[in-house]
Amino acid sequence: MHGSPTLERDSMHRFVLESAGVRGALVRLHASWCAVRDSHPYPASVSAQLGEALAAVVLLSTTIKLQGSLILQAQGDGPLHTLVAQASAGRTVRGVARWRGEVPCGELTHVFGAGRLALTTHTAQGDPYQGIVALEGDNVAAALETYFSQSEQLATRLRLATGPQVAAGILVQILPSRVTGPDDWPRIVLLSETVTTDELCNLPAQTLLTRLFHDEQVRMFESEPVAFRCTCSRTRIARTLAAIGHAQLDGLADERGELEVTCEFCNRSYRFDRVDVEHALTEGVHIDSPDSVQ
Ligand SMILES: [Zn+2]
């Protein structure tokens, strides 16, 4: 491996460990993570889970042929009751979490209560595909590893970390149709488990991979930029309003019949007057006034 060991920001690197028959990805989010984190006054314990979920969803999106987006959604009956992290095929991310009261750190059942973790793949055509696993284990990475083993998919390991300015992670996965020795995968798992939070958050990608897998043949691909982007729009909100229906919308509108909807992912506000609301209900998607109020 060559090149200057600069610290990559908001980027994702795929790599292959040639002789071991393993592929992997390394992600590090800075500005994109801060954009997600700063949209709500998250307590540190919530922010930690959201950062790990965001890094995870980018890593997982590299393991499937993705045309639309991949959504990781955790829902429980505990203090952190909803968490959504989304990565698109264009390497954009967004995410949001909702909580009540004090959210502890620690095992998922303490943080989320009893709940489930769903992974939904949206493709350009066809129905979305969803896989579900219980929200159990030490962290999101552990729950996702359970998901991969239960759904009989390729053996996969993840390490995730959230720092004050960075959300990061590494994934290793057995390459399909590659014949390797019986010790190869266990060895790579052991090596990948030695990675520290500091290394994940702060080391340049090449340095990190060389340090972790120094006796392996590491082939690194060109880094891919990752950015925060919200896909909300006036048209999409109108579609949602149409789905809510007349009776409930009347209850949500103010005395002038106007409605303001704020996107939870990016805090952008959309205002609909009485005519817009009627339009949304009858036409659903054909609303062409200026996009947002801020
Ligand atoms: Zn938005």
PDB file of C-alpha atoms and ligand atoms in Angstrom:
ATOM      1  CA  MET A   1       0.000   0.000   0.000  1.00  0.00           C
ATOM      2  CA  HIS A   2       1.282   3.466  -0.908  1.00  0.00           C
ATOM      3  CA  GLY A   3       0.232   7.083  -0.483  1.00  0.00           C
ATOM      4  CA  SER A   4       0.422   9.678   2.236  1.00  0.00           C
ATOM      5  CA  PRO A   5      -1.267   8.715   5.496  1.00  0.00           C
ATOM      6  CA  THR A   6      -3.660  11.648   5.676  1.00  0.00           C
ATOM      7  CA  LEU A   7      -6.689  11.477   7.917  1.00  0.00           C
ATOM      8  CA  GLU A   8      -9.752  10.946   5.758  1.00  0.00           C
ATOM      9  CA  ARG A   9     -12.937  12.728   6.731  1.00  0.00           C
ATOM     10  CA  ASP A  10     -16.443  11.666   5.720  1.00  0.00           C
ATOM     11  CA  SER A  11     -15.199   8.778   3.666  1.00  0.00           C
ATOM     12  CA  MET A  12     -15.655   5.067   3.215  1.00  0.00           C
ATOM     13  CA  HIS A  13     -12.927   2.657   2.110  1.00  0.00           C
ATOM     14  CA  ARG A  14     -13.585  -0.803   0.822  1.00  0.00           C
ATOM     15  CA  PHE A  15     -10.786  -3.315   1.097  1.00  0.00           C
ATOM     16  CA  VAL A  16     -10.095  -6.983   0.404  1.00  0.00           C
ATOM     17  CA  LEU A  17      -7.843  -9.307   2.395  1.00  0.00           C
ATOM     18  CA  GLU A  18      -6.834 -11.334  -0.648  1.00  0.00           C
ATOM     19  CA  SER A  19      -5.338 -14.518   0.776  1.00  0.00           C
ATOM     20  CA  ALA A  20      -7.932 -14.796   3.556  1.00  0.00           C
ATOM     21  CA  GLY A  21     -10.925 -14.446   1.205  1.00  0.00           C
ATOM     22  CA  VAL A  22     -12.429 -11.619   3.233  1.00  0.00           C
ATOM     23  CA  ARG A  23     -13.802  -8.267   2.169  1.00  0.00           C
ATOM     24  CA  GLY A  24     -14.254  -5.255   4.367  1.00  0.00           C
ATOM     25  CA  ALA A  25     -15.077  -1.603   4.690  1.00  0.00           C
ATOM     26  CA  LEU A  26     -13.937   1.187   6.923  1.00  0.00           C
ATOM     27  CA  VAL A  27     -16.023   4.321   7.477  1.00  0.00           C
ATOM     28  CA  ARG A  28     -15.346   7.584   9.240  1.00  0.00           C
ATOM     29  CA  LEU A  29     -17.962  10.331   9.468  1.00  0.00           C
ATOM     30  CA  HIS A  30     -17.127  13.855  10.617  1.00  0.00           C
ATOM     31  CA  ALA A  31     -19.208  16.723   9.143  1.00  0.00           C
ATOM     32  CA  SER A  32     -21.963  14.299   8.149  1.00  0.00           C
ATOM     33  CA  TRP A  33     -22.096  12.955  11.707  1.00  0.00           C
ATOM     34  CA  CYS A  34     -22.091  16.452  13.224  1.00  0.00           C
ATOM     35  CA  ALA A  35     -24.991  17.464  10.946  1.00  0.00           C
ATOM     36  CA  VAL A  36     -27.038  14.534  12.286  1.00  0.00           C
ATOM     37  CA  ARG A  37     -25.959  14.988  15.907  1.00  0.00           C
ATOM     38  CA  ASP A  38     -26.575  18.737  15.996  1.00  0.00           C
ATOM     39  CA  SER A  39     -30.151  18.611  14.719  1.00  0.00           C
ATOM     40  CA  HIS A  40     -31.461  17.731  18.194  1.00  0.00           C
ATOM     41  CA  PRO A  41     -30.130  18.210  21.758  1.00  0.00           C
ATOM     42  CA  TYR A  42     -29.138  14.572  22.165  1.00  0.00           C
ATOM     43  CA  PRO A  43     -27.804  13.368  25.520  1.00  0.00           C
ATOM     44  CA  ALA A  44     -24.361  11.702  25.202  1.00  0.00           C
ATOM     45  CA  SER A  45     -25.820   8.211  25.695  1.00  0.00           C
ATOM     46  CA  VAL A  46     -28.286   8.698  22.800  1.00  0.00           C
ATOM     47  CA  SER A  47     -25.674  10.336  20.591  1.00  0.00           C
ATOM     48  CA  ALA A  48     -23.351   7.340  21.097  1.00  0.00           C
ATOM     49  CA  GLN A  49     -26.007   4.897  19.833  1.00  0.00           C
ATOM     50  CA  LEU A  50     -26.985   7.116  16.908  1.00  0.00           C
ATOM     51  CA  GLY A  51     -23.360   7.549  15.782  1.00  0.00           C
ATOM     52  CA  GLU A  52     -22.739   3.804  15.868  1.00  0.00           C
ATOM     53  CA  ALA A  53     -25.960   3.110  13.959  1.00  0.00           C
ATOM     54  CA  LEU A  54     -25.014   5.665  11.313  1.00  0.00           C
ATOM     55  CA  ALA A  55     -21.540   4.164  10.826  1.00  0.00           C
ATOM     56  CA  ALA A  56     -23.117   0.683  10.737  1.00  0.00           C
ATOM     57  CA  VAL A  57     -25.668   1.507   8.061  1.00  0.00           C
ATOM     58  CA  VAL A  58     -22.941   2.900   5.755  1.00  0.00           C
ATOM     59  CA  LEU A  59     -20.840  -0.252   6.281  1.00  0.00           C
ATOM     60  CA  LEU A  60     -23.821  -2.552   5.669  1.00  0.00           C
ATOM     61  CA  SER A  61     -24.764  -0.658   2.514  1.00  0.00           C
ATOM     62  CA  THR A  62     -21.443  -1.811   1.006  1.00  0.00           C
ATOM     63  CA  THR A  63     -22.404  -5.478   1.390  1.00  0.00           C
ATOM     64  CA  ILE A  64     -25.501  -5.369  -0.815  1.00  0.00           C
ATOM     65  CA  LYS A  65     -26.280  -4.205  -4.298  1.00  0.00           C
ATOM     66  CA  LEU A  66     -28.028  -1.022  -3.293  1.00  0.00           C
ATOM     67  CA  GLN A  67     -29.946   1.182  -5.683  1.00  0.00           C
ATOM     68  CA  GLY A  68     -32.205   3.011  -3.263  1.00  0.00           C
ATOM     69  CA  SER A  69     -31.426   3.145   0.424  1.00  0.00           C
ATOM     70  CA  LEU A  70     -30.773   0.993   3.460  1.00  0.00           C
ATOM     71  CA  ILE A  71     -32.567   1.880   6.702  1.00  0.00           C
ATOM     72  CA  LEU A  72     -31.640   0.641  10.142  1.00  0.00           C
ATOM     73  CA  GLN A  73     -34.495   1.142  12.584  1.00  0.00           C
ATOM     74  CA  ALA A  74     -34.392   0.281  16.280  1.00  0.00           C
ATOM     75  CA  GLN A  75     -37.585   0.431  18.317  1.00  0.00           C
ATOM     76  CA  GLY A  76     -38.084  -0.466  21.948  1.00  0.00           C
ATOM     77  CA  ASP A  77     -40.238   0.225  24.992  1.00  0.00           C
ATOM     78  CA  GLY A  78     -37.358   1.743  26.974  1.00  0.00           C
ATOM     79  CA  PRO A  79     -35.805   5.213  27.342  1.00  0.00           C
ATOM     80  CA  LEU A  80     -34.347   5.335  23.815  1.00  0.00           C
ATOM     81  CA  HIS A  81     -37.467   4.177  22.013  1.00  0.00           C
ATOM     82  CA  THR A  82     -36.787   5.026  18.358  1.00  0.00           C
ATOM     83  CA  LEU A  83     -33.610   5.269  16.325  1.00  0.00           C
ATOM     84  CA  VAL A  84     -33.408   5.542  12.546  1.00  0.00           C
ATOM     85  CA  ALA A  85     -30.228   5.622  10.458  1.00  0.00           C
ATOM     86  CA  GLN A  86     -30.316   5.674   6.670  1.00  0.00           C
ATOM     87  CA  ALA A  87     -27.657   5.360   3.977  1.00  0.00           C
ATOM     88  CA  SER A  88     -28.323   5.799   0.267  1.00  0.00           C
ATOM     89  CA  ALA A  89     -26.645   4.264  -2.757  1.00  0.00           C
ATOM     90  CA  GLY A  90     -25.189   7.725  -3.431  1.00  0.00           C
ATOM     91  CA  ARG A  91     -23.319   7.520  -0.092  1.00  0.00           C
ATOM     92  CA  THR A  92     -25.473  10.042   1.731  1.00  0.00           C
ATOM     93  CA  VAL A  93     -26.610   9.555   5.303  1.00  0.00           C
ATOM     94  CA  ARG A  94     -29.248  10.875   7.684  1.00  0.00           C
ATOM     95  CA  GLY A  95     -30.531   9.760  11.051  1.00  0.00           C
ATOM     96  CA  VAL A  96     -32.684  10.652  14.034  1.00  0.00           C
ATOM     97  CA  ALA A  97     -33.382   9.307  17.532  1.00  0.00           C
ATOM     98  CA  ARG A  98     -36.248   9.875  19.965  1.00  0.00           C
ATOM     99  CA  TRP A  99     -35.954   9.314  23.680  1.00  0.00           C
ATOM    100  CA  ARG A 100     -37.746   9.965  26.963  1.00  0.00           C
ATOM    101  CA  GLY A 101     -36.225  10.618  30.387  1.00  0.00           C
ATOM    102  CA  GLU A 102     -32.717   9.611  31.270  1.00  0.00           C
ATOM    103  CA  VAL A 103     -31.073   7.215  28.819  1.00  0.00           C
ATOM    104  CA  PRO A 104     -28.427   4.940  30.380  1.00  0.00           C
ATOM    105  CA  CYS A 105     -25.319   3.592  28.669  1.00  0.00           C
ATOM    106  CA  GLY A 106     -24.649  -0.133  28.440  1.00  0.00           C
ATOM    107  CA  GLU A 107     -26.468  -3.137  27.054  1.00  0.00           C
ATOM    108  CA  LEU A 108     -29.126  -2.620  24.407  1.00  0.00           C
ATOM    109  CA  THR A 109     -31.926  -3.927  26.647  1.00  0.00           C
ATOM    110  CA  HIS A 110     -31.089  -1.208  29.209  1.00  0.00           C
ATOM    111  CA  VAL A 111     -30.940   1.511  26.573  1.00  0.00           C
ATOM    112  CA  PHE A 112     -33.855   0.496  24.326  1.00  0.00           C
ATOM    113  CA  GLY A 113     -35.888  -1.798  26.605  1.00  0.00           C
ATOM    114  CA  ALA A 114     -37.452  -4.770  24.877  1.00  0.00           C
ATOM    115  CA  GLY A 115     -37.429  -4.142  21.175  1.00  0.00           C
ATOM    116  CA  ARG A 116     -36.357  -5.036  17.700  1.00  0.00           C
ATOM    117  CA  LEU A 117     -33.910  -3.923  15.103  1.00  0.00           C
ATOM    118  CA  ALA A 118     -35.092  -3.858  11.507  1.00  0.00           C
ATOM    119  CA  LEU A 119     -32.961  -3.530   8.392  1.00  0.00           C
ATOM    120  CA  THR A 120     -34.924  -2.439   5.351  1.00  0.00           C
ATOM    121  CA  THR A 121     -33.497  -2.352   1.850  1.00  0.00           C
ATOM    122  CA  HIS A 122     -35.325  -0.069  -0.569  1.00  0.00           C
ATOM    123  CA  THR A 123     -34.518  -0.715  -4.188  1.00  0.00           C
ATOM    124  CA  ALA A 124     -35.341   1.348  -7.253  1.00  0.00           C
ATOM    125  CA  GLN A 125     -37.891  -1.255  -8.329  1.00  0.00           C
ATOM    126  CA  GLY A 126     -39.804  -3.852  -6.380  1.00  0.00           C
ATOM    127  CA  ASP A 127     -40.902  -4.176  -2.796  1.00  0.00           C
ATOM    128  CA  PRO A 128     -38.587  -3.279   0.067  1.00  0.00           C
ATOM    129  CA  TYR A 129     -36.885  -6.200   1.779  1.00  0.00           C
ATOM    130  CA  GLN A 130     -36.856  -6.281   5.575  1.00  0.00           C
ATOM    131  CA  GLY A 131     -34.924  -8.385   8.082  1.00  0.00           C
ATOM    132  CA  ILE A 132     -35.567  -8.227  11.820  1.00  0.00           C
ATOM    133  CA  VAL A 133     -33.615  -9.235  14.915  1.00  0.00           C
ATOM    134  CA  ALA A 134     -34.122  -8.706  18.673  1.00  0.00           C
ATOM    135  CA  LEU A 135     -32.437  -5.629  20.146  1.00  0.00           C
ATOM    136  CA  GLU A 136     -30.126  -7.622  22.383  1.00  0.00           C
ATOM    137  CA  GLY A 137     -26.429  -7.720  23.131  1.00  0.00           C
ATOM    138  CA  ASP A 138     -23.769  -5.288  24.221  1.00  0.00           C
ATOM    139  CA  ASN A 139     -24.224  -2.883  21.325  1.00  0.00           C
ATOM    140  CA  VAL A 140     -25.631  -2.334  17.826  1.00  0.00           C
ATOM    141  CA  ALA A 141     -22.685  -4.217  16.286  1.00  0.00           C
ATOM    142  CA  ALA A 142     -23.520  -7.314  18.375  1.00  0.00           C
ATOM    143  CA  ALA A 143     -27.208  -7.186  17.394  1.00  0.00           C
ATOM    144  CA  LEU A 144     -26.250  -6.886  13.729  1.00  0.00           C
ATOM    145  CA  GLU A 145     -23.852  -9.837  13.970  1.00  0.00           C
ATOM    146  CA  THR A 146     -26.720 -11.884  15.428  1.00  0.00           C
ATOM    147  CA  TYR A 147     -28.862 -10.763  12.509  1.00  0.00           C
ATOM    148  CA  PHE A 148     -26.269 -12.004  10.014  1.00  0.00           C
ATOM    149  CA  SER A 149     -25.901 -15.377  11.738  1.00  0.00           C
ATOM    150  CA  GLN A 150     -29.657 -15.919  12.231  1.00  0.00           C
ATOM    151  CA  SER A 151     -30.586 -15.003   8.685  1.00  0.00           C
ATOM    152  CA  GLU A 152     -27.899 -17.397   7.399  1.00  0.00           C
ATOM    153  CA  GLN A 153     -26.148 -14.657   5.511  1.00  0.00           C
ATOM    154  CA  LEU A 154     -22.407 -14.366   5.096  1.00  0.00           C
ATOM    155  CA  ALA A 155     -20.413 -14.367   8.332  1.00  0.00           C
ATOM    156  CA  THR A 156     -19.863 -10.701   9.224  1.00  0.00           C
ATOM    157  CA  ARG A 157     -18.157  -8.783  12.037  1.00  0.00           C
ATOM    158  CA  LEU A 158     -18.462  -5.109  12.892  1.00  0.00           C
ATOM    159  CA  ARG A 159     -16.702  -2.763  15.274  1.00  0.00           C
ATOM    160  CA  LEU A 160     -18.281   0.652  15.783  1.00  0.00           C
ATOM    161  CA  ALA A 161     -17.290   3.753  17.728  1.00  0.00           C
ATOM    162  CA  THR A 162     -18.584   7.247  18.363  1.00  0.00           C
ATOM    163  CA  GLY A 163     -16.295  10.055  19.466  1.00  0.00           C
ATOM    164  CA  PRO A 164     -17.122  13.731  20.089  1.00  0.00           C
ATOM    165  CA  GLN A 165     -16.550  14.679  16.441  1.00  0.00           C
ATOM    166  CA  VAL A 166     -16.553  11.337  14.686  1.00  0.00           C
ATOM    167  CA  ALA A 167     -18.627   8.221  14.118  1.00  0.00           C
ATOM    168  CA  ALA A 168     -16.564   5.347  12.740  1.00  0.00           C
ATOM    169  CA  GLY A 169     -16.595   1.647  12.099  1.00  0.00           C
ATOM    170  CA  ILE A 170     -15.042  -1.329  10.396  1.00  0.00           C
ATOM    171  CA  LEU A 171     -16.733  -4.359   8.845  1.00  0.00           C
ATOM    172  CA  VAL A 172     -15.240  -7.653   7.708  1.00  0.00           C
ATOM    173  CA  GLN A 173     -17.217 -10.284   5.815  1.00  0.00           C
ATOM    174  CA  ILE A 174     -16.443 -13.623   4.217  1.00  0.00           C
ATOM    175  CA  LEU A 175     -16.235 -13.268   0.457  1.00  0.00           C
ATOM    176  CA  PRO A 176     -18.816 -15.461  -1.257  1.00  0.00           C
ATOM    177  CA  SER A 177     -17.487 -18.216  -3.506  1.00  0.00           C
ATOM    178  CA  ARG A 178     -13.924 -17.915  -2.322  1.00  0.00           C
ATOM    179  CA  VAL A 179     -12.277 -21.114  -1.136  1.00  0.00           C
ATOM    180  CA  THR A 180     -10.061 -20.422   1.854  1.00  0.00           C
ATOM    181  CA  GLY A 181      -8.437 -22.302   4.695  1.00  0.00           C
ATOM    182  CA  PRO A 182     -10.386 -23.156   7.880  1.00  0.00           C
ATOM    183  CA  ASP A 183      -8.237 -20.779   9.941  1.00  0.00           C
ATOM    184  CA  ASP A 184      -8.596 -17.732   7.706  1.00  0.00           C
ATOM    185  CA  TRP A 185     -11.917 -16.344   8.940  1.00  0.00           C
ATOM    186  CA  PRO A 186     -11.249 -16.973  12.670  1.00  0.00           C
ATOM    187  CA  ARG A 187      -7.869 -15.254  12.283  1.00  0.00           C
ATOM    188  CA  ILE A 188      -9.378 -12.180  10.611  1.00  0.00           C
ATOM    189  CA  VAL A 189     -12.102 -11.989  13.283  1.00  0.00           C
ATOM    190  CA  LEU A 190      -9.462 -12.065  16.037  1.00  0.00           C
ATOM    191  CA  LEU A 191      -7.404  -9.383  14.317  1.00  0.00           C
ATOM    192  CA  SER A 192     -10.395  -7.125  13.664  1.00  0.00           C
ATOM    193  CA  GLU A 193     -11.451  -7.403  17.300  1.00  0.00           C
ATOM    194  CA  THR A 194      -8.181  -5.838  18.448  1.00  0.00           C
ATOM    195  CA  VAL A 195      -9.125  -2.465  16.940  1.00  0.00           C
ATOM    196  CA  THR A 196      -9.537   0.289  19.546  1.00  0.00           C
ATOM    197  CA  THR A 197     -11.984   3.201  19.548  1.00  0.00           C
ATOM    198  CA  ASP A 198      -9.044   5.580  19.242  1.00  0.00           C
ATOM    199  CA  GLU A 199      -7.708   3.756  16.170  1.00  0.00           C
ATOM    200  CA  LEU A 200     -11.140   3.651  14.532  1.00  0.00           C
ATOM    201  CA  CYS A 201     -11.742   7.354  15.111  1.00  0.00           C
ATOM    202  CA  ASN A 202      -8.277   8.786  14.537  1.00  0.00           C
ATOM    203  CA  LEU A 203      -5.902   6.664  12.445  1.00  0.00           C
ATOM    204  CA  PRO A 204      -5.596   7.211   8.692  1.00  0.00           C
ATOM    205  CA  ALA A 205      -7.274   4.311   6.874  1.00  0.00           C
ATOM    206  CA  GLN A 206      -4.078   2.864   5.407  1.00  0.00           C
ATOM    207  CA  THR A 207      -2.243   3.015   8.708  1.00  0.00           C
ATOM    208  CA  LEU A 208      -5.160   1.388  10.494  1.00  0.00           C
ATOM    209  CA  LEU A 209      -5.490  -1.481   8.017  1.00  0.00           C
ATOM    210  CA  THR A 210      -1.726  -2.064   7.938  1.00  0.00           C
ATOM    211  CA  ARG A 211      -1.607  -2.141  11.719  1.00  0.00           C
ATOM    212  CA  LEU A 212      -4.579  -4.494  12.057  1.00  0.00           C
ATOM    213  CA  PHE A 213      -3.758  -6.871   9.227  1.00  0.00           C
ATOM    214  CA  HIS A 214       0.014  -6.540   8.866  1.00  0.00           C
ATOM    215  CA  ASP A 215       0.611 -10.129   7.743  1.00  0.00           C
ATOM    216  CA  GLU A 216      -2.285 -10.143   5.272  1.00  0.00           C
ATOM    217  CA  GLN A 217      -2.388  -9.026   1.664  1.00  0.00           C
ATOM    218  CA  VAL A 218      -4.537  -5.901   1.935  1.00  0.00           C
ATOM    219  CA  ARG A 219      -5.966  -4.414  -1.247  1.00  0.00           C
ATOM    220  CA  MET A 220      -7.551  -1.048  -0.650  1.00  0.00           C
ATOM    221  CA  PHE A 221      -9.955   0.599  -3.043  1.00  0.00           C
ATOM    222  CA  GLU A 222     -10.303   4.288  -3.779  1.00  0.00           C
ATOM    223  CA  SER A 223     -12.024   6.088  -0.904  1.00  0.00           C
ATOM    224  CA  GLU A 224     -15.632   7.145  -1.456  1.00  0.00           C
ATOM    225  CA  PRO A 225     -16.944  10.400   0.015  1.00  0.00           C
ATOM    226  CA  VAL A 226     -19.947  10.229   2.372  1.00  0.00           C
ATOM    227  CA  ALA A 227     -22.162  13.271   3.027  1.00  0.00           C
ATOM    228  CA  PHE A 228     -25.185  14.244   5.056  1.00  0.00           C
ATOM    229  CA  ARG A 229     -28.240  14.786   2.920  1.00  0.00           C
ATOM    230  CA  CYS A 230     -31.897  14.779   3.784  1.00  0.00           C
ATOM    231  CA  THR A 231     -34.282  13.498   1.159  1.00  0.00           C
ATOM    232  CA  CYS A 232     -37.310  15.326   2.522  1.00  0.00           C
ATOM    233  CA  SER A 233     -39.238  17.532   0.085  1.00  0.00           C
ATOM    234  CA  ARG A 234     -42.556  19.318  -0.131  1.00  0.00           C
ATOM    235  CA  THR A 235     -43.834  16.590  -2.423  1.00  0.00           C
ATOM    236  CA  ARG A 236     -42.885  13.803  -0.023  1.00  0.00           C
ATOM    237  CA  ILE A 237     -44.451  15.607   2.936  1.00  0.00           C
ATOM    238  CA  ALA A 238     -47.623  16.160   0.893  1.00  0.00           C
ATOM    239  CA  ARG A 239     -47.707  12.452   0.154  1.00  0.00           C
ATOM    240  CA  THR A 240     -47.457  11.727   3.872  1.00  0.00           C
ATOM    241  CA  LEU A 241     -50.270  14.203   4.607  1.00  0.00           C
ATOM    242  CA  ALA A 242     -52.442  12.481   2.026  1.00  0.00           C
ATOM    243  CA  ALA A 243     -51.807   9.159   3.741  1.00  0.00           C
ATOM    244  CA  ILE A 244     -52.800  10.605   7.135  1.00  0.00           C
ATOM    245  CA  GLY A 245     -56.242  11.533   5.825  1.00  0.00           C
ATOM    246  CA  HIS A 246     -58.813  14.265   6.270  1.00  0.00           C
ATOM    247  CA  ALA A 247     -60.059  13.734   9.805  1.00  0.00           C
ATOM    248  CA  GLN A 248     -56.633  13.705  11.415  1.00  0.00           C
ATOM    249  CA  LEU A 249     -55.281  16.580   9.331  1.00  0.00           C
ATOM    250  CA  ASP A 250     -58.116  18.808  10.490  1.00  0.00           C
ATOM    251  CA  GLY A 251     -56.980  18.185  14.028  1.00  0.00           C
ATOM    252  CA  LEU A 252     -53.374  19.092  13.221  1.00  0.00           C
ATOM    253  CA  ALA A 253     -54.104  22.350  11.377  1.00  0.00           C
ATOM    254  CA  ASP A 254     -54.231  25.700  13.179  1.00  0.00           C
ATOM    255  CA  GLU A 255     -57.336  27.956  13.328  1.00  0.00           C
ATOM    256  CA  ARG A 256     -56.620  29.285   9.818  1.00  0.00           C
ATOM    257  CA  GLY A 257     -56.480  25.751   8.526  1.00  0.00           C
ATOM    258  CA  GLU A 258     -52.701  25.970   8.031  1.00  0.00           C
ATOM    259  CA  LEU A 259     -50.286  23.221   8.809  1.00  0.00           C
ATOM    260  CA  GLU A 260     -46.572  23.338   9.504  1.00  0.00           C
ATOM    261  CA  VAL A 261     -44.594  20.137   9.237  1.00  0.00           C
ATOM    262  CA  THR A 262     -40.983  19.939  10.426  1.00  0.00           C
ATOM    263  CA  CYS A 263     -38.696  17.225   9.103  1.00  0.00           C
ATOM    264  CA  GLU A 264     -37.182  15.358  12.033  1.00  0.00           C
ATOM    265  CA  PHE A 265     -34.024  14.500  10.133  1.00  0.00           C
ATOM    266  CA  CYS A 266     -32.977  18.030   9.147  1.00  0.00           C
ATOM    267  CA  ASN A 267     -35.361  20.398  10.998  1.00  0.00           C
ATOM    268  CA  ARG A 268     -36.551  21.975   7.758  1.00  0.00           C
ATOM    269  CA  SER A 269     -40.120  23.310   8.037  1.00  0.00           C
ATOM    270  CA  TYR A 270     -42.810  23.059   5.396  1.00  0.00           C
ATOM    271  CA  ARG A 271     -45.935  25.181   5.597  1.00  0.00           C
ATOM    272  CA  PHE A 272     -49.203  24.168   3.945  1.00  0.00           C
ATOM    273  CA  ASP A 273     -52.150  26.535   3.769  1.00  0.00           C
ATOM    274  CA  ARG A 274     -55.765  25.382   3.584  1.00  0.00           C
ATOM    275  CA  VAL A 275     -55.658  25.102  -0.212  1.00  0.00           C
ATOM    276  CA  ASP A 276     -52.380  23.149  -0.109  1.00  0.00           C
ATOM    277  CA  VAL A 277     -53.832  20.732   2.427  1.00  0.00           C
ATOM    278  CA  GLU A 278     -56.912  20.125   0.282  1.00  0.00           C
ATOM    279  CA  HIS A 279     -54.646  19.679  -2.691  1.00  0.00           C
ATOM    280  CA  ALA A 280     -52.502  17.182  -0.822  1.00  0.00           C
ATOM    281  CA  LEU A 281     -55.590  15.190   0.111  1.00  0.00           C
ATOM    282  CA  THR A 282     -57.012  15.089  -3.369  1.00  0.00           C
ATOM    283  CA  GLU A 283     -53.888  14.995  -5.494  1.00  0.00           C
ATOM    284  CA  GLY A 284     -51.299  13.797  -3.059  1.00  0.00           C
ATOM    285  CA  VAL A 285     -48.157  14.639  -4.893  1.00  0.00           C
ATOM    286  CA  HIS A 286     -48.714  17.637  -7.161  1.00  0.00           C
ATOM    287  CA  ILE A 287     -47.816  20.586  -4.975  1.00  0.00           C
ATOM    288  CA  ASP A 288     -45.452  23.040  -6.572  1.00  0.00           C
ATOM    289  CA  SER A 289     -45.102  26.025  -4.293  1.00  0.00           C
ATOM    290  CA  PRO A 290     -41.725  27.201  -2.915  1.00  0.00           C
ATOM    291  CA  ASP A 291     -40.014  24.403  -1.136  1.00  0.00           C
ATOM    292  CA  SER A 292     -39.565  25.250   2.518  1.00  0.00           C
ATOM    293  CA  VAL A 293     -39.970  28.212   4.856  1.00  0.00           C
ATOM    294  CA  GLN A 294     -36.347  28.255   5.986  1.00  0.00           C
TER     295      GLN A 294
HETATM  296 ZN    ZN B   1     -35.374  16.699   6.033  1.00  0.00          ZN
END
